[in-house]
XYZ file of C-alpha atoms in Angstrom:
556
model
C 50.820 -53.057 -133.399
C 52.936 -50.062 -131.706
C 50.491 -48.030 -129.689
C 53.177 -46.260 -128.055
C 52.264 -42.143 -128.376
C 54.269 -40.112 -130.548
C 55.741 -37.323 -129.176
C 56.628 -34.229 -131.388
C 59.693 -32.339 -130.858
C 61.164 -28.636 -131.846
C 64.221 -28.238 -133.531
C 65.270 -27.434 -130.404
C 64.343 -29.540 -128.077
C 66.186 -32.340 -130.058
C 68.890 -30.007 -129.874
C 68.711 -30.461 -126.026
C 67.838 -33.290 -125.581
C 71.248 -33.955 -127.453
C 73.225 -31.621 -125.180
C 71.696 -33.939 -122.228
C 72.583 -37.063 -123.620
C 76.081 -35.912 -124.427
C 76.460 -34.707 -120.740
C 77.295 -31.442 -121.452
C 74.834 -29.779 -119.272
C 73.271 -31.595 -116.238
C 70.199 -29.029 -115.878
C 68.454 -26.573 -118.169
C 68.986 -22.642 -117.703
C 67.069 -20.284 -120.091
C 66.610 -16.447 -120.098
C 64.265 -13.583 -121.818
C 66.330 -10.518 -122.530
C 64.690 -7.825 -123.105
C 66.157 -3.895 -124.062
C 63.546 -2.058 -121.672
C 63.608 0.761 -124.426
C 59.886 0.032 -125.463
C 56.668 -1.817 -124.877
C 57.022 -5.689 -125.709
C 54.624 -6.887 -128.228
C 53.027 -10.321 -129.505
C 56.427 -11.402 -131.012
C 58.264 -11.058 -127.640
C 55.392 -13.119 -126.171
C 56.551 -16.126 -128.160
C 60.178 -15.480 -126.727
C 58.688 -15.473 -123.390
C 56.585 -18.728 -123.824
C 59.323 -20.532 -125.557
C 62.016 -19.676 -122.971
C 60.092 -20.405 -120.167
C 58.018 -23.435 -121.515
C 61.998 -25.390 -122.132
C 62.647 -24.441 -118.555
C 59.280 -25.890 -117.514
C 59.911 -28.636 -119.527
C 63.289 -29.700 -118.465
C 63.017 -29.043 -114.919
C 65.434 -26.286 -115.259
C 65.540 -22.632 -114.596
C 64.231 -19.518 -116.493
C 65.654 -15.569 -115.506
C 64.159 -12.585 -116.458
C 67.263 -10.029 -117.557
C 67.460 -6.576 -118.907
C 70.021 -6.104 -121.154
C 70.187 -2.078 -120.278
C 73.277 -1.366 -121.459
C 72.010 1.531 -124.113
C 71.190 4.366 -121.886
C 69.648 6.572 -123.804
C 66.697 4.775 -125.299
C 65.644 2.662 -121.552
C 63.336 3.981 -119.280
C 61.807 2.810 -116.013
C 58.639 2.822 -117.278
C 59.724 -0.079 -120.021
C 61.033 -1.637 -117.374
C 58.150 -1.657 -115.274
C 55.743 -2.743 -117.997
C 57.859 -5.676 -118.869
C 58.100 -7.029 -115.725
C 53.536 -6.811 -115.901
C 53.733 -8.618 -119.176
C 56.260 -11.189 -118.369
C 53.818 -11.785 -115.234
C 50.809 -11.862 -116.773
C 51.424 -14.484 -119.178
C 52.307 -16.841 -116.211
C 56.115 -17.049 -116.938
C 57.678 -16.781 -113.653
C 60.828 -16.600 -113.468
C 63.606 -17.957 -111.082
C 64.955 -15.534 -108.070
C 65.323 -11.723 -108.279
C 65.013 -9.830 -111.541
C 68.301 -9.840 -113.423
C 69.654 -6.837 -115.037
C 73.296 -6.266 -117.150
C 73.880 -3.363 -115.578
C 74.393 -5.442 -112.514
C 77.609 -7.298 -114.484
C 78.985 -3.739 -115.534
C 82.024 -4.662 -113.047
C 82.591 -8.226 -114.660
C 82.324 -6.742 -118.276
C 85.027 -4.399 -117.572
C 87.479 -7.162 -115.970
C 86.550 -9.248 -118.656
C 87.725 -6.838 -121.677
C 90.989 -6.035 -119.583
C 91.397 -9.755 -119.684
C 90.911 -9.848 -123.434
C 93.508 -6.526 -123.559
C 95.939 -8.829 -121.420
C 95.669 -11.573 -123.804
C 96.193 -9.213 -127.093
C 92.570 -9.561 -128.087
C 91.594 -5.981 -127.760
C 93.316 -2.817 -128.140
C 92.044 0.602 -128.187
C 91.002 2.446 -131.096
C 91.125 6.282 -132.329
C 89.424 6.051 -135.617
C 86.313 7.901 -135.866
C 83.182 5.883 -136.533
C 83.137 6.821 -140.062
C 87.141 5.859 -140.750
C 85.710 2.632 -139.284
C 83.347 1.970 -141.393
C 85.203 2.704 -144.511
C 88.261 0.363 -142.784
C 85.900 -2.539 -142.348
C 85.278 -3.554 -145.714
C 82.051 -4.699 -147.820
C 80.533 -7.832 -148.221
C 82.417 -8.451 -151.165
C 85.705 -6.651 -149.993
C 87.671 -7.510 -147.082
C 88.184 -4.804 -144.336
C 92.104 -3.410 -143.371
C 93.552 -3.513 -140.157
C 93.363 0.132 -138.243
C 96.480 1.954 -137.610
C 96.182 1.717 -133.698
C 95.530 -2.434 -134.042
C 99.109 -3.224 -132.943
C 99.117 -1.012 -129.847
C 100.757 -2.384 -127.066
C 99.400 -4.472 -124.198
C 100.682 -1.858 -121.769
C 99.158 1.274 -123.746
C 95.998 -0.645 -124.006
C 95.531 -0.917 -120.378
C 96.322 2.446 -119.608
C 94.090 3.633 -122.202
C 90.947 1.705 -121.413
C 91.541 2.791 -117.849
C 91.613 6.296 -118.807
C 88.667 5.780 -120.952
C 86.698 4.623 -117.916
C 88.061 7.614 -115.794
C 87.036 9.920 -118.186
C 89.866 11.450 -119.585
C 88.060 11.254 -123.392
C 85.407 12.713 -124.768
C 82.361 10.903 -126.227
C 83.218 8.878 -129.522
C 86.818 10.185 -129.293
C 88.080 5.956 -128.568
C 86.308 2.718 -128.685
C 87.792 -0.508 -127.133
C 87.509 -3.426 -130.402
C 87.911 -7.049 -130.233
C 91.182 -8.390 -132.440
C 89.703 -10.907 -134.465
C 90.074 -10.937 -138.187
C 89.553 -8.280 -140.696
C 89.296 -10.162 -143.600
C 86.315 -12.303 -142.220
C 83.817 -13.253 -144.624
C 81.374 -12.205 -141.583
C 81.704 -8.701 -140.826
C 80.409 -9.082 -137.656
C 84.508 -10.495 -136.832
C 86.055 -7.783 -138.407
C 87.066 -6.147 -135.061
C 83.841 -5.655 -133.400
C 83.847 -2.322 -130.977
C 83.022 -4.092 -127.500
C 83.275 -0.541 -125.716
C 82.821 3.240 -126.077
C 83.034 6.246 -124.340
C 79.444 7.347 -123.524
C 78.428 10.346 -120.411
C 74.683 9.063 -119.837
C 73.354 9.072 -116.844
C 71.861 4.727 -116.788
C 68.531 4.196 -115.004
C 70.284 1.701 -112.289
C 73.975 3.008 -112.210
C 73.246 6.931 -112.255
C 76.948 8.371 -113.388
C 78.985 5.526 -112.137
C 80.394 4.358 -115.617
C 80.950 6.568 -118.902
C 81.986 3.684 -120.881
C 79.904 0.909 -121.748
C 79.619 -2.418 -123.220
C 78.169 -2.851 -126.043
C 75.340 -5.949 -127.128
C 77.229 -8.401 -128.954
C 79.993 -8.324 -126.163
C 77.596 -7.985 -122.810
C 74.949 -10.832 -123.839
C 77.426 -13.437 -123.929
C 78.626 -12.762 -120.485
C 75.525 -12.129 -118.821
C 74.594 -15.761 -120.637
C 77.732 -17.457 -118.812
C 77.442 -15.466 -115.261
C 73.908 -16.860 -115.060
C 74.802 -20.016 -116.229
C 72.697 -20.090 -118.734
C 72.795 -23.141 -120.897
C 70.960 -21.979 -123.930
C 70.665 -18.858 -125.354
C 67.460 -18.778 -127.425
C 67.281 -15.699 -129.728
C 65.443 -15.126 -132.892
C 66.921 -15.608 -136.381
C 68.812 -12.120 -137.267
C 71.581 -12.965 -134.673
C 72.786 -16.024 -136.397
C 75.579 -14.213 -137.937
C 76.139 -12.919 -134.639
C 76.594 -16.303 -133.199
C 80.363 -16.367 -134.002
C 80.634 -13.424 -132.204
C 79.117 -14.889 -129.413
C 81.206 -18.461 -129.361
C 84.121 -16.086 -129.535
C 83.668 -14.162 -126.431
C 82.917 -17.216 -124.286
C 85.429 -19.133 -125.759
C 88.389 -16.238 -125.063
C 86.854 -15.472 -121.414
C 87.476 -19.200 -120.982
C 84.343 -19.776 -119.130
C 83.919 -23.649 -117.998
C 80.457 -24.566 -119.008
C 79.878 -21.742 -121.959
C 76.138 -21.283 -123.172
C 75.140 -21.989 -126.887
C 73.156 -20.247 -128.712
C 70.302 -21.228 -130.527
C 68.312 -19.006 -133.482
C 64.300 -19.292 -134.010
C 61.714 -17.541 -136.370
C 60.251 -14.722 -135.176
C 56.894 -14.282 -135.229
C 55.438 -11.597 -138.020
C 51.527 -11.504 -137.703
C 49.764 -10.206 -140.987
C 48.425 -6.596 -141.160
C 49.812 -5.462 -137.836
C 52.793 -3.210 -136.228
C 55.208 -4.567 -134.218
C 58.143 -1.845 -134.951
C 59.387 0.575 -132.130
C 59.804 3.117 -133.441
C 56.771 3.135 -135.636
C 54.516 2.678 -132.433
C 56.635 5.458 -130.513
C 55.796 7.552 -133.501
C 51.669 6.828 -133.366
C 51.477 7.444 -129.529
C 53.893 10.964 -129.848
C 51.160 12.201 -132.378
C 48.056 10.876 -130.737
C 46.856 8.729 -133.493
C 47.013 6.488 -130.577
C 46.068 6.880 -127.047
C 48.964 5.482 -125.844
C 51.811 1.627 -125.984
C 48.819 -0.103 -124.348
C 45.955 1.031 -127.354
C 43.779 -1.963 -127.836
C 44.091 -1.028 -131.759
C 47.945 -2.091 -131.274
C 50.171 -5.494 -130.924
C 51.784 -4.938 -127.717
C 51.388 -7.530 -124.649
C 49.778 -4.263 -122.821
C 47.370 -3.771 -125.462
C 46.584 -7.126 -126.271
C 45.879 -7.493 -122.202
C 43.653 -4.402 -122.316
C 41.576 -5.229 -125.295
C 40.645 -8.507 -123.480
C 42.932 -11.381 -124.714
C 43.692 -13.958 -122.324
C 47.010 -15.346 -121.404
C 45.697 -18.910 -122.082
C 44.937 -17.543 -125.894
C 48.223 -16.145 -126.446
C 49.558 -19.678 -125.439
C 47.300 -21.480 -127.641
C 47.953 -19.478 -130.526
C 51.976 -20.106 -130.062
C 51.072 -23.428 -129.782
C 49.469 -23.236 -133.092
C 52.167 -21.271 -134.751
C 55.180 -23.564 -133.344
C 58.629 -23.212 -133.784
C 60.615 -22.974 -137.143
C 63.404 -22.502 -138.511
C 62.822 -19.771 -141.187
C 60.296 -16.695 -141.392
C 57.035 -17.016 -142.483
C 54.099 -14.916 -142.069
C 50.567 -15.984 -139.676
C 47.501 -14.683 -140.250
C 45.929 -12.665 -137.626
C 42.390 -14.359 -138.004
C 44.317 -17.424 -136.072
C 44.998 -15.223 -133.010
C 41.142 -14.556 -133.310
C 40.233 -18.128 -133.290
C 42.307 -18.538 -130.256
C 40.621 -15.922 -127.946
C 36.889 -16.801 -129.312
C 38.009 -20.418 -128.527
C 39.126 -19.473 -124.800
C 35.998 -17.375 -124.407
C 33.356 -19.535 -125.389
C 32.860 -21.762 -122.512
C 33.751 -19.072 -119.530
C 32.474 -16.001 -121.191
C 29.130 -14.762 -119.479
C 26.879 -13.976 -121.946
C 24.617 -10.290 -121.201
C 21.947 -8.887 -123.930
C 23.391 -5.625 -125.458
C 22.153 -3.162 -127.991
C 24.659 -0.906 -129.698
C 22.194 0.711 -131.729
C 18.930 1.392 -130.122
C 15.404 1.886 -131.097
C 12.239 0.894 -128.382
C 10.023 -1.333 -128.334
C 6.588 -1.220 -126.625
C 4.622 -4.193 -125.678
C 1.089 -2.425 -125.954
C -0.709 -5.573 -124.397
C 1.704 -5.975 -121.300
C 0.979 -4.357 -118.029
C 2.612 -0.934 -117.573
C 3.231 -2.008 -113.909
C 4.659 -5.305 -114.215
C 8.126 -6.921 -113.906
C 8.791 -10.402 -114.020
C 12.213 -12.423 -113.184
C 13.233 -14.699 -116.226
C 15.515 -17.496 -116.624
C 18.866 -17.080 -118.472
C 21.444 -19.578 -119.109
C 24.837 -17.383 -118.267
C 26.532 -19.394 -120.852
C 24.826 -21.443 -123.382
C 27.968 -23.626 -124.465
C 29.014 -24.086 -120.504
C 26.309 -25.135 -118.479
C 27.696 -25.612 -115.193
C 28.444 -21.652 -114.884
C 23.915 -21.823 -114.310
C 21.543 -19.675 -114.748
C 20.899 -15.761 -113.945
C 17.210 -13.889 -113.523
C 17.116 -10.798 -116.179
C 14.121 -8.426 -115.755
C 10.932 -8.023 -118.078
C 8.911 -5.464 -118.854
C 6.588 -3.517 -121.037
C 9.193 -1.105 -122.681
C 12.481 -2.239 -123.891
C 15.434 -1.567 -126.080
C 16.158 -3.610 -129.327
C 18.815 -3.298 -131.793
C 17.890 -1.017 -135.115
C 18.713 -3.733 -137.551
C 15.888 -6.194 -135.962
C 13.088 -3.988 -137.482
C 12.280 -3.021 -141.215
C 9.468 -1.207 -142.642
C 9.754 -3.128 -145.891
C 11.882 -5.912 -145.452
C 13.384 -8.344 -147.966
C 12.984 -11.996 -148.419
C 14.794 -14.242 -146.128
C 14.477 -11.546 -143.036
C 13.298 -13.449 -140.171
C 13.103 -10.100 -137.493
C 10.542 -7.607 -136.216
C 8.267 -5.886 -139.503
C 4.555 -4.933 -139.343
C 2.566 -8.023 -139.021
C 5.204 -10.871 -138.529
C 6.097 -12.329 -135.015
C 9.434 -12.973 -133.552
C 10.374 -14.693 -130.119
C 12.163 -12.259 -127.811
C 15.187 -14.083 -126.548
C 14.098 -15.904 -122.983
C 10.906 -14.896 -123.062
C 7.666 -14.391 -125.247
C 6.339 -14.494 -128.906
C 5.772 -10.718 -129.490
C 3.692 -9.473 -133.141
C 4.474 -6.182 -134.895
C 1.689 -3.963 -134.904
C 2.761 -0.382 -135.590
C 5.563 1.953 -135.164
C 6.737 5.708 -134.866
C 8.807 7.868 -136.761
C 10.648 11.153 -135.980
C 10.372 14.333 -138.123
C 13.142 13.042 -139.969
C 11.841 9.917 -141.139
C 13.498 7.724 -138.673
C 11.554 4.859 -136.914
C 11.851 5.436 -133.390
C 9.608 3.210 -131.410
C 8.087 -0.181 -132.293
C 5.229 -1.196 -130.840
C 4.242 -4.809 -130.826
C 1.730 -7.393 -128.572
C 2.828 -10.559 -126.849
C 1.270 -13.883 -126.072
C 1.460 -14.716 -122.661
C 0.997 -18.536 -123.146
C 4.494 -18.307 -125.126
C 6.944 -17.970 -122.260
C 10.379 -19.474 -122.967
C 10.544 -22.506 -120.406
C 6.857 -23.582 -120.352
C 6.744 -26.064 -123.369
C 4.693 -24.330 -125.492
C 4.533 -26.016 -128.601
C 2.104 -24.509 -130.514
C 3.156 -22.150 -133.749
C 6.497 -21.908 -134.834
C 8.552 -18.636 -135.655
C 11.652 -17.952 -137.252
C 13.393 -15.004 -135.683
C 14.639 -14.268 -131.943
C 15.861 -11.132 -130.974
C 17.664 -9.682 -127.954
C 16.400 -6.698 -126.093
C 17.299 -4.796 -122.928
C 14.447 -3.643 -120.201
C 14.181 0.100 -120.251
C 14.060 0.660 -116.896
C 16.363 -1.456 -115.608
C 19.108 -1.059 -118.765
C 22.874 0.381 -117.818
C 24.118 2.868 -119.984
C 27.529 1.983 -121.018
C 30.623 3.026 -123.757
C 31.435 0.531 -126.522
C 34.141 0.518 -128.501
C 34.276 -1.211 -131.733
C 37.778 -1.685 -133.280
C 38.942 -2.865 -136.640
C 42.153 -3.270 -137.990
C 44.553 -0.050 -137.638
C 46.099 -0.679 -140.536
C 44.410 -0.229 -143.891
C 44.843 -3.819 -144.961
C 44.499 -3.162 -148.870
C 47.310 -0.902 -148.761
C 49.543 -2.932 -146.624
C 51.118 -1.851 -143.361
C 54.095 0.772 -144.450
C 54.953 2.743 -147.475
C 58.337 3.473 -149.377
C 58.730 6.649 -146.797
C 58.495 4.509 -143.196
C 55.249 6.025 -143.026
C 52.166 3.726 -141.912
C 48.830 3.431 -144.089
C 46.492 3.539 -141.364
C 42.623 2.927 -141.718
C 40.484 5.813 -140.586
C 37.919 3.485 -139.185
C 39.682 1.525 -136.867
C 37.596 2.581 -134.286
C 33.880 3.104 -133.891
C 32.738 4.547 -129.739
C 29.035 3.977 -129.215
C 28.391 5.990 -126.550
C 24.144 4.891 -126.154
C 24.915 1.205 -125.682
C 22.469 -0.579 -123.330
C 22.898 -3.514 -121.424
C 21.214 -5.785 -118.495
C 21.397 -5.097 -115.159
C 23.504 -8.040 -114.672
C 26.651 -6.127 -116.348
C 26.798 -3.713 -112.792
C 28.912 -6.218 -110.925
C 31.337 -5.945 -113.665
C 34.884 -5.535 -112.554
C 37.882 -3.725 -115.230
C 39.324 -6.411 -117.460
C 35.931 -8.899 -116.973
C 34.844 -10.378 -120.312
C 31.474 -10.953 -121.636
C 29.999 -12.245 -124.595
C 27.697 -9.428 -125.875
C 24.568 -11.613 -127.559
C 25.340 -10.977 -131.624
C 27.616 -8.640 -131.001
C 30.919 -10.657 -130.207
C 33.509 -10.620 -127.104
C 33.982 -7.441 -124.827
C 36.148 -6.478 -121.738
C 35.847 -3.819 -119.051
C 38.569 -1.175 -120.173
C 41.100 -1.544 -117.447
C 41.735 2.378 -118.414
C 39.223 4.452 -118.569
C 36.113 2.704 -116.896
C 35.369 3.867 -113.613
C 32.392 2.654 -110.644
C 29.951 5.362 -112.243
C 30.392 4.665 -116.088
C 31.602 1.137 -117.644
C 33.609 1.388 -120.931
C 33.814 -1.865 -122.760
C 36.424 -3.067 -125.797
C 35.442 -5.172 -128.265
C 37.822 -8.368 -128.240
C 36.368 -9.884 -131.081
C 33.373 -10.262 -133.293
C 31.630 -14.020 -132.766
C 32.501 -15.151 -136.658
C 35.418 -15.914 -138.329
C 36.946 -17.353 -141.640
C 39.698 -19.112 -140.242
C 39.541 -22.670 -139.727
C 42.269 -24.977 -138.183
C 43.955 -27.169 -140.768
C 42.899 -30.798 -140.639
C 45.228 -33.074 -138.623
C-alpha cells in the first residue's frame, strides 16, 4: 500500500509548477498592487496572502507596488495604511517599497517605442466620439480619423502632449490594435492622456499619464515579475496585457494569472460605499470595527493568524462564489481559545451582598487564566463581601430549567463558594437592585468538597476592587434581512449595530491591559483593548466575537 502523502495543489500552483518544469522561469517573482486611493479590506487580504504565500513557497520573491498612476483619487494616507496592513499580516516583502510612479520615465520611452513601431498614434476625438467609434458588443468599432497619422506627427505630438502644449482631454495617446475585436478591451485602448494633477510622489513633473491596462504590464516586466496574480474581472484584460509585453519585446515577459475574489456575505467591501459612511459619520472612520477593512478588522481584535486560517479555509477558485461570514468567526474564536486570558466581566450590573461574610475580609483565589490552555497558569482574583453580578443571573420568579440566583436556590460563584438567595432590594421603580445571599465557607472551589451538588455558576466582579471600563457590543452593520444595497446604491444599514455599555465591570487583573490585548470576557465572548480611543485612565474594549456559533467545518 502507497502511504506516500498527498499533496493538494491550486490551480495555480500547477500552473507553476508547469512554468518550472518547462524552464521558462528559473525563480518565482510575485507582487501586490494596490491603487492607494482607499483603505484595503478582507478581499485584498487574500491577494496579499496568496501573493506572498507562492513567493514563500517557491523560494522566490514578493514586492509591494503602488500602482499610483490616478492622481486624483491617491492619498498619502492610503498609502501609509497599506503599507500597516501589508505588515501586519506578516507579508514582507522583498527590498524597498515599489511604486509606478517610479517607472513614469520607462512608460513614456516605452509608448514612443510603440509610436516608432506604428502601434500608437495620437488621437483628437473627444471621449464621447470615442465611445460611439468603438463599437458594442455585438457591433464592431470604426477606425478614428487621426488612426493613420504619421510616425513623425505622432512623435511630435506626444512630445507636445507631455510639454504641455494641450489642454486636459483635448488628445489621448491609443494603442493600434484592432477595432473590430470581439474584445473591446483591443479596440484601440487609450494608453495616455493629458491630465494637470499635481501626483503625491512626482508633484508637477508629468501632465500626461499612463493609464492601468498599459502601466501594470510594465511595472510587471521591470520587476521581473514572473506571475501576475489578479482577480477574475481582468481576464478580458489579459490580451491587453500579453500585447504590451509582447510589442515592448521584453525577454522574460510575466503571465498573468486570474483568481476569485473573495465576497463575504452581509458585508461592504465597496470604496466608494465606505467613503460615503465615514463622510456622513454613520461611521467613525476606514478603520470602524463595524466595517471589512484590514484596519478595522485589526482594531476590532482579529488576528493575523485568523485571517490566514480563514483563507486557508476559503482556498483558491476559479469562479465567484459567496462565504459566509460565520466562517471568519470560527477562525478568530478558534485562534483565541487557547491564548485568550480569560477575566470575569459584567455588562449589566446588579450587587450582590454576602450577608454572612465578613465586611472586612479579602481573600486571594485561584483562577485558571485559560481553562482550554493550561500552561498560560493560574492568576489570584480578589473576594469579598459585596460584588457585582450580571442582571440576567437573578429572577424573582424564574422559569423551569433556570439554574441561576432566585430566592431560596443556591448557585456556586465561579472560583469560589456555594452562595443561597435570601432576599433582595428594589428601587422605586420596581427594579431589583441588590441581591443579598449567604455562603458556605466549607464550599471553597479547590478544597474537594463533595458534599451537595448545584446546578448553576455564575461570574461576579469584587466591588471594591472592580475597574470600570467601556464595552462595545457590535452586530452586523448591515441589516441582513434586507440585504446589503438597494436599487439606488444606497446601503440598508441596521440601526443596532452597535450597543456601548458604559457601567461594565471587570477584575483587577484587566489594569495591565495594553491597546489591542484580547481577552475572553467569561459568557460574554472575545474583546480587545480599542487601539483608538482607550487611554491609561479609562479602557475601552470591542467585542471580537460572541463565544457561540452555528458554523461548523465541513467533514473531511
Amino acid at each position: 500500500m502507497d502511504n506516500k502523502e498527498v499533496i493538494m495543489k491550486n490551480f495555480i500552483e500547477r500552473i507553476i509548477d508547469k512554468d518550472l518544469e518547462q524552464g521558462k522561469y528559473t525563480k518565482i517573482a510575485t507582487r501586490f498592487p494596490p491603487e492607494p486611493n482607499g483603505y484595503l479590506h478582507i478581499g485584498h487580504a487574500k491577494s496579499i496572502l496568496l501573493n506572498y504565500g507562492l513567493a514563500q513557497k517557491y523560494n522566490g520573491t514578493f514586492n509591494l507596488r503602488f500602482d499610483d498612476t490616478n492622481p486624483t483619487k491617491e492619498k498619502t494616507e492610503f498609502v501609509d495604511s497599506i503599507v500597516a496592513d501589508v505588515e501586519w499580516l506578516g507579508a514582507h516583502y522583498d527590498g524597498e517599497i515599489r511604486f509606478a510612479s517610479h517607472y513614469f520615465h520607462d512608460m513614456y520611452e516605452a509608448a514612443v517605442k510603440l509610436i516608432k513601431k506604428g502601434k500608437a498614434y495620437v488621437c483628437d476625438l473627444t471621449p464621447e466620439q470615442i465611445r460611439e467609434y468603438r463599437g458594442t458588443l455585438t457591433e464592431p468599432g470604426k477606425n478614428s480619423p487621426y488612426r493613420d497619422r504619421s510616425i513623425k506627427e505622432n512623435l511630435d505630438l506626444f512630445e507636445r502632449m507631455k510639454n504641455g502644449e494641450f489642454e486636459d482631454g483635448a488628445k489621448v495617446l491609443r494603442a493600434k490594435i484592432d477595432m473590430s475585436s470581439p474584445n473591446i478591451n483591443m479596440r484601440d485602448p487609450i494608453i495616455y492622456r493629458v491630465a494637470r494633477m499635481t501626483h503625491h510622489n512626482t508633484g508637477d513633473e508629468w501632465c500626461i499619464y499612463p493609464m492601468y491596462d498599459f502601466a501594470h504590464p510594465i511595472e510587471d516586466a521591470i520587476e521581473n515579475i514572473t506571475h501576475s496574480i489578479c482577480t477574475l474581472e481582468f481576464e478580458d484584460h489579459r490580451p491587453l496585457y500579453d500585447w504590451v509585453v509582447q510589442e515592448l519585446e521584453y525577454v522574460h515577459p510575466p503571465k498573468q494569472i486570474e483568481f476569485a475574489k473573495l465576497y463575504l456575505t452581509n458585508v461592504i467591501t465597496g470604496k466608494r460605499y465606505i467613503k460615503r459612511l465615514v463622510d456622513q459619520g454613520i461611521v467613525d472612520g476606514w478603520d470602524d470595527p463595524r466595517l471589512v477593512t484590514i484596519a478595522a478588522l485589526r482594531r476590532r481584535g482579529f488576528t493575523p493568524e485568523s485571517l490566514k486560517t480563514f483563507m486557508e479555509l476559503v482556498g483558491v477558485a476559479k469562479s465567484n462564489s459567496s462565504v459566509d461570514y460565520a466562517m471568519l468567526e470560527y477562525c478568530i474564536r478558534d485562534d483565541l481559545k487557547p491564548k485568550a486570558p480569560r477575566v470575569m466581566a459584567v455588562l449589566d450590573p446588579i450587587k450582590l451582598v454576602i450577608d454572612n461574610y465578613p465586611e472586612d475580609k479579602v481573600e486571594y483565589l485561584d483562577a485558571q487564566v485559560n481553562m482550554e490552555n493550561p500552561e498560560l497558569g493560574v492568576k489570584q482574583v480578589p473576594f469579598a463581601r459585596e460584588l457585582w453580578i450580571d442582571r440576567d443571573d437573578f429572577m424573582e420568579e424564574p422559569p423551569k430549567k433556570y439554574f441561576r440566583l432566585f430566592p431560596g436556590n443556591e448557585v456556586r460563584l465561579m472560583n469560589a463558594y456555594f452562595v443561597k438567595c435570601v432576599s433582595y432590594e428594589k428601587d422605586e421603580t420596581g427594579k431589583v437592585t441588590v441581591v443579598h445571599c449567604t455562603y458556605d465557607p466549607e464550599t471553597k472551589n479547590g478544597t474537594g468538597f463533595t458534599g451537595r451538588k448545584v446546578k448553576g455558576t455564575i461570574h461576579w466582579v469584587p466591588v471594591k476592587f472592580a475597574v470600570k471600563v467601556t464595552a462595545r457590543l457590535y452586530e452586523n452593520l448591515v441589516d441582513e434581512e434586507k440585504g446589503v444595497y438597494n436599487e439606488d446604491g444606497t446601503v440598508n444599514l441596521n440601526p443596532n449595530s452597535l450597543t456601548i455599555v458604559e457601567d461594565c465591570y471587570i477584575e483587577p487583573a484587566i489594569k495591565e491591559a495594553k491597546p489591542g490585548d484580547s481577552f475572553q470576557f467569561v459568557r460574554n465572548g472575545y474583546f480587545c483593548v480599542d487601539t483608538k480611543d482607550s487611554t491609561e485612565e479609562h479602557l475601552v474594549f470591542n467585542r471580537i466575537v460572541s463565544l457561540k456559533s452555528s458554523f461548523k467545518l465541513p467533514k473531511k
